[in-house]
Coordinates of N, CA, C and O in Angstrom, one line a residue:
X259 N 64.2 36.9 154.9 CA 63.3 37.8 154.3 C 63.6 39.3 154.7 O 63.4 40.1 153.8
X260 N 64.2 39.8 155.9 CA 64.2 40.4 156.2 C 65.3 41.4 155.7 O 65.2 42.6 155.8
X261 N 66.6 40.7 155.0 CA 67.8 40.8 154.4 C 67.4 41.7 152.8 O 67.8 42.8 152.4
X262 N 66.4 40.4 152.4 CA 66.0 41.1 151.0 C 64.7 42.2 151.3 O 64.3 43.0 150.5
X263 N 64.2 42.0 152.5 CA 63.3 43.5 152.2 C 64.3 44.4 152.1 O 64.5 44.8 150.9
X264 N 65.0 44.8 152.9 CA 66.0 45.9 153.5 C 66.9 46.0 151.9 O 67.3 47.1 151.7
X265 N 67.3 45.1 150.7 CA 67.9 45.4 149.7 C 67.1 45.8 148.8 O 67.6 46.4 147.9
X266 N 65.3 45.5 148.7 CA 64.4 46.0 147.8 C 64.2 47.2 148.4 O 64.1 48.0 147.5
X267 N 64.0 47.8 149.8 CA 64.0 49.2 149.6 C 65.5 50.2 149.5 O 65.5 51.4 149.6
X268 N 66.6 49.5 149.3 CA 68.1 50.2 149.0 C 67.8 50.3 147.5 O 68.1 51.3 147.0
X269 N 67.4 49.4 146.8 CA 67.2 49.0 145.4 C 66.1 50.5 145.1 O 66.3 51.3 144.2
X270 N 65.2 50.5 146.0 CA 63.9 51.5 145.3 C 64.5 52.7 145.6 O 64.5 53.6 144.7
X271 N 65.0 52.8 146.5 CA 66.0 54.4 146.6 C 66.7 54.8 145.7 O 66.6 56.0 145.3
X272 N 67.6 53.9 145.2 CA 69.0 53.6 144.5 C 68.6 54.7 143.1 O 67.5 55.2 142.9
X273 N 69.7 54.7 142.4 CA 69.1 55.7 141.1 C 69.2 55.0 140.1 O 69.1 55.3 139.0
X274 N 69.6 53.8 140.6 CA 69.3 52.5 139.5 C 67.1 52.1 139.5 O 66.4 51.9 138.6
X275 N 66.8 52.0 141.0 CA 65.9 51.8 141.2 C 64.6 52.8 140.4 O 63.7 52.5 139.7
X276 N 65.1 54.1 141.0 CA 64.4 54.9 140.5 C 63.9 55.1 138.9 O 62.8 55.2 138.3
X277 N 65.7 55.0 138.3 CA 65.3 55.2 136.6 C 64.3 53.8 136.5 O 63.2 54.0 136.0
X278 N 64.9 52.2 136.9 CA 63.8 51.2 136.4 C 62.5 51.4 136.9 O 61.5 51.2 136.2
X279 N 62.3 51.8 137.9 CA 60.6 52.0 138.3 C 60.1 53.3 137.8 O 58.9 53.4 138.0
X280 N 60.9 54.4 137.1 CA 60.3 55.7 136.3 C 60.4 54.6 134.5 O 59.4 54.9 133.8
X281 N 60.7 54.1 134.2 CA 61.1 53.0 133.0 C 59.4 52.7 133.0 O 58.6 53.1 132.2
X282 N 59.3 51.9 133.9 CA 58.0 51.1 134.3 C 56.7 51.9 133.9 O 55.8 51.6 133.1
X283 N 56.7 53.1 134.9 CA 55.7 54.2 134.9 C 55.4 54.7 133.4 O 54.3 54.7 132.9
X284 N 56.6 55.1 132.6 CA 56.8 55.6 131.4 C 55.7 54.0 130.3 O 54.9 54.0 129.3
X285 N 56.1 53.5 130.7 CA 55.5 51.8 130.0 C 54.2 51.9 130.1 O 53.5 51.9 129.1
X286 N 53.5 52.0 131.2 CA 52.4 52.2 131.8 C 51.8 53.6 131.2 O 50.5 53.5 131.1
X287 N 52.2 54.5 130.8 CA 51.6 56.0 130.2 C 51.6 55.9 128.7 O 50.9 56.6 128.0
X288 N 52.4 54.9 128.1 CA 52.1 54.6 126.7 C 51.6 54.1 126.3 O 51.1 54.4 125.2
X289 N 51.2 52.9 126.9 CA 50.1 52.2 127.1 C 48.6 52.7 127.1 O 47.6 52.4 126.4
X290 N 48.9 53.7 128.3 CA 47.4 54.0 128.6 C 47.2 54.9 127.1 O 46.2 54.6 126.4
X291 N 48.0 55.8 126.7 CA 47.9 56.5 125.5 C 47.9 56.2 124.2 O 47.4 56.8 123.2
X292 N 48.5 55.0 124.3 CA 48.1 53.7 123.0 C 46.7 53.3 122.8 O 46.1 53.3 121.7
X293 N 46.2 52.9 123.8 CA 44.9 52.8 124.3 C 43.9 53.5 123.9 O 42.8 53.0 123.8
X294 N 44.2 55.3 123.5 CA 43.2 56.1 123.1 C 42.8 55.4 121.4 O 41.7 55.1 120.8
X295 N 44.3 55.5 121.0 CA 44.0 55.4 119.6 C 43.4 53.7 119.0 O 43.3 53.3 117.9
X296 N 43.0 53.0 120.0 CA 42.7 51.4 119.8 C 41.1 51.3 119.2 O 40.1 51.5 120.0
X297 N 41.0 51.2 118.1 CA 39.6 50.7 117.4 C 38.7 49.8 119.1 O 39.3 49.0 119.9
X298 N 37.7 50.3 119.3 CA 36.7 48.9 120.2 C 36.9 47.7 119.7 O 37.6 47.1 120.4
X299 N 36.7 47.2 119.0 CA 37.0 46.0 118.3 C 38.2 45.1 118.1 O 38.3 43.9 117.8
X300 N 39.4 46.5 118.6 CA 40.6 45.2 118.5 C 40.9 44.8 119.5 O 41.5 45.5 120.3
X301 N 40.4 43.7 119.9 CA 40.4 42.9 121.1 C 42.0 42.5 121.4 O 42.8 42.8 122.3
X302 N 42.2 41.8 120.4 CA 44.4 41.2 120.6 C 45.2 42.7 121.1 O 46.0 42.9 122.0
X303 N 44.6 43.7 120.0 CA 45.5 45.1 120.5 C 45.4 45.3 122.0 O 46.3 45.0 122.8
X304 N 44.1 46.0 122.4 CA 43.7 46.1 123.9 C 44.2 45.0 124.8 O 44.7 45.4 125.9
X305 N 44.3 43.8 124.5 CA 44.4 42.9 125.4 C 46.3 42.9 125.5 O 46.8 42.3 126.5
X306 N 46.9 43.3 124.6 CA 48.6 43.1 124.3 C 48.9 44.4 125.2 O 49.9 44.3 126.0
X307 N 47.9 45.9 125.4 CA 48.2 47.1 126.0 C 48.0 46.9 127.3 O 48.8 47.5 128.1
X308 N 46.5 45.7 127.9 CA 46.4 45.8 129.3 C 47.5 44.7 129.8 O 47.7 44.8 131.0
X309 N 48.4 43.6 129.1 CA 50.1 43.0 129.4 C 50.8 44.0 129.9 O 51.2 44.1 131.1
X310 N 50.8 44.8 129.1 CA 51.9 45.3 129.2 C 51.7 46.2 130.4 O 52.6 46.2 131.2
X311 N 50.1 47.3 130.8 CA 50.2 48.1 132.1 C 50.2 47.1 133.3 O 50.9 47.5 134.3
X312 N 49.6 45.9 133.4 CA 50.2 45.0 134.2 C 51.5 44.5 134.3 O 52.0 44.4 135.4
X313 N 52.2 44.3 133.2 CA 53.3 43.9 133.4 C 54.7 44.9 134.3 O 55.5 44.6 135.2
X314 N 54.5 46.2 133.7 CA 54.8 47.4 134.2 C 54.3 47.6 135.8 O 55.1 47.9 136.6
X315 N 53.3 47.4 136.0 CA 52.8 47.5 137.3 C 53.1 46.5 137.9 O 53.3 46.8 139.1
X316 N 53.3 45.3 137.8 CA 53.8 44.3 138.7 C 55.1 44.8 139.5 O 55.2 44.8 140.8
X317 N 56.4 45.2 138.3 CA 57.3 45.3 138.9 C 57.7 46.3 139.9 O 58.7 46.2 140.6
X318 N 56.5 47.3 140.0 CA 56.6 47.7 141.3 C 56.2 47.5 142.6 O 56.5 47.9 143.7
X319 N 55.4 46.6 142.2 CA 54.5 45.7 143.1 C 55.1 44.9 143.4 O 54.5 44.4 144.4
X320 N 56.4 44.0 143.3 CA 56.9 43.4 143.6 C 58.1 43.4 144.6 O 58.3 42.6 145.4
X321 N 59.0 44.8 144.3 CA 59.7 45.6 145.2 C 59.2 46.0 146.4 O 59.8 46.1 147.5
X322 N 57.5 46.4 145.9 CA 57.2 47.0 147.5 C 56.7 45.8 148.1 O 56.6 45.8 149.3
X323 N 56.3 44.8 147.6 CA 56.0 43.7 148.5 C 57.0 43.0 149.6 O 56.9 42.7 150.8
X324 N 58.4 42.8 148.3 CA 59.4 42.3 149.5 C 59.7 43.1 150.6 O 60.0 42.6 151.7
X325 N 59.5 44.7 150.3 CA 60.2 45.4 151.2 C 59.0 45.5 152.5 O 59.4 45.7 153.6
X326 N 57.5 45.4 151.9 CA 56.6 45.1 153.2 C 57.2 43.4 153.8 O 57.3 43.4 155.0
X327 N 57.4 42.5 153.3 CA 57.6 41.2 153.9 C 59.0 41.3 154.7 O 59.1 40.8 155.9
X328 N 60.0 42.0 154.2 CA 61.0 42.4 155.0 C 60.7 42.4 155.9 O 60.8 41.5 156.7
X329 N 59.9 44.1 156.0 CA 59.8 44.5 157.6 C 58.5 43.5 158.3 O 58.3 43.7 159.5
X330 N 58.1 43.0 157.9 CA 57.4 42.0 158.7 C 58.1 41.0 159.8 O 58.0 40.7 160.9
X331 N 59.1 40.6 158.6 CA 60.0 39.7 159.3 C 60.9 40.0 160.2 O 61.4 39.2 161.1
X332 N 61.2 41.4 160.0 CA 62.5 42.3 161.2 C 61.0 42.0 162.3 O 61.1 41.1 163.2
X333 N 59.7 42.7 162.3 CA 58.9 42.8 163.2 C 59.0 41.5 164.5 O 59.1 41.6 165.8
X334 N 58.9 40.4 163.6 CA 58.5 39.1 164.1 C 59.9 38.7 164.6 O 60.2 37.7 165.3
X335 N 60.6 39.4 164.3 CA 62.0 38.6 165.0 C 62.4 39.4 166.2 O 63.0 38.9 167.1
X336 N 61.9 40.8 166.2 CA 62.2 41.7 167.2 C 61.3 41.3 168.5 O 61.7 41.1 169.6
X337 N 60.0 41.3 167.9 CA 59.2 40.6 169.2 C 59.3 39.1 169.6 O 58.5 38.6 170.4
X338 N 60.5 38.3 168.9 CA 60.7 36.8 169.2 C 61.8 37.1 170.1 O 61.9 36.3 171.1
X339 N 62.7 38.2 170.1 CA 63.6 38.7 170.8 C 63.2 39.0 172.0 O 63.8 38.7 173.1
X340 N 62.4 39.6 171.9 CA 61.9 40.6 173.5 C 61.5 39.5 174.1 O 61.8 39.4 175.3
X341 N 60.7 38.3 173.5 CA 59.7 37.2 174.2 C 60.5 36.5 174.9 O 60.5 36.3 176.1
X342 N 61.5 36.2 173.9 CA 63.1 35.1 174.4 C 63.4 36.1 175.8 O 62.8 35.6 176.8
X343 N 63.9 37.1 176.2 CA 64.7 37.9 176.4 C 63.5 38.6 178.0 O 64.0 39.5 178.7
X344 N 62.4 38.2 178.4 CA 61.7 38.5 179.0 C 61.1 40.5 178.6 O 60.8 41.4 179.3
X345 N 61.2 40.4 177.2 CA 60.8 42.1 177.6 C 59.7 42.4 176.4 O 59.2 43.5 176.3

């Protein structure tokens, strides 16, 4: 875990990372702006706009999650180290 935290935040740095997670954001603002123009009543429309700002929001949620479980896992191995190691 700690392998793939450390490549999900090289990934979120990356300028590959950046344009997909500005991609994302952009998804999520059209959405919300799609949203203005939605009759109350169209339930399928609204329900297809709030997919898609979740779907958009996930994928950033998902990067920063590995990269918190990462460092969780560097943590837990660092203090399994010291424990082993008397320090």
């Amino acid at each position: 875990e700690a392998l793939i935290g450390d490549e999900a935040k090289k990934f979120r740095e990356s300028d590959l990372g950046q344009v997909i997670l500005g991609m994302a954001q952009q998804e999520i603002d059209a959405a919300h702006l799609a949203m203005e123009e939605v009759k109350p009543n169209d339930s399928d429309k609204i329900e297809e706009l709030q997919n898609h700002i979740w779907r958009a929001r996930q994928f950033g949620r998902w990067v920063d999650e590995l990269i918190t479980k990462g460092e969780q896992a560097l943590e837990a191995y660092k203090h399994g180290t010291q424990d082993r190691s008397g320090g």
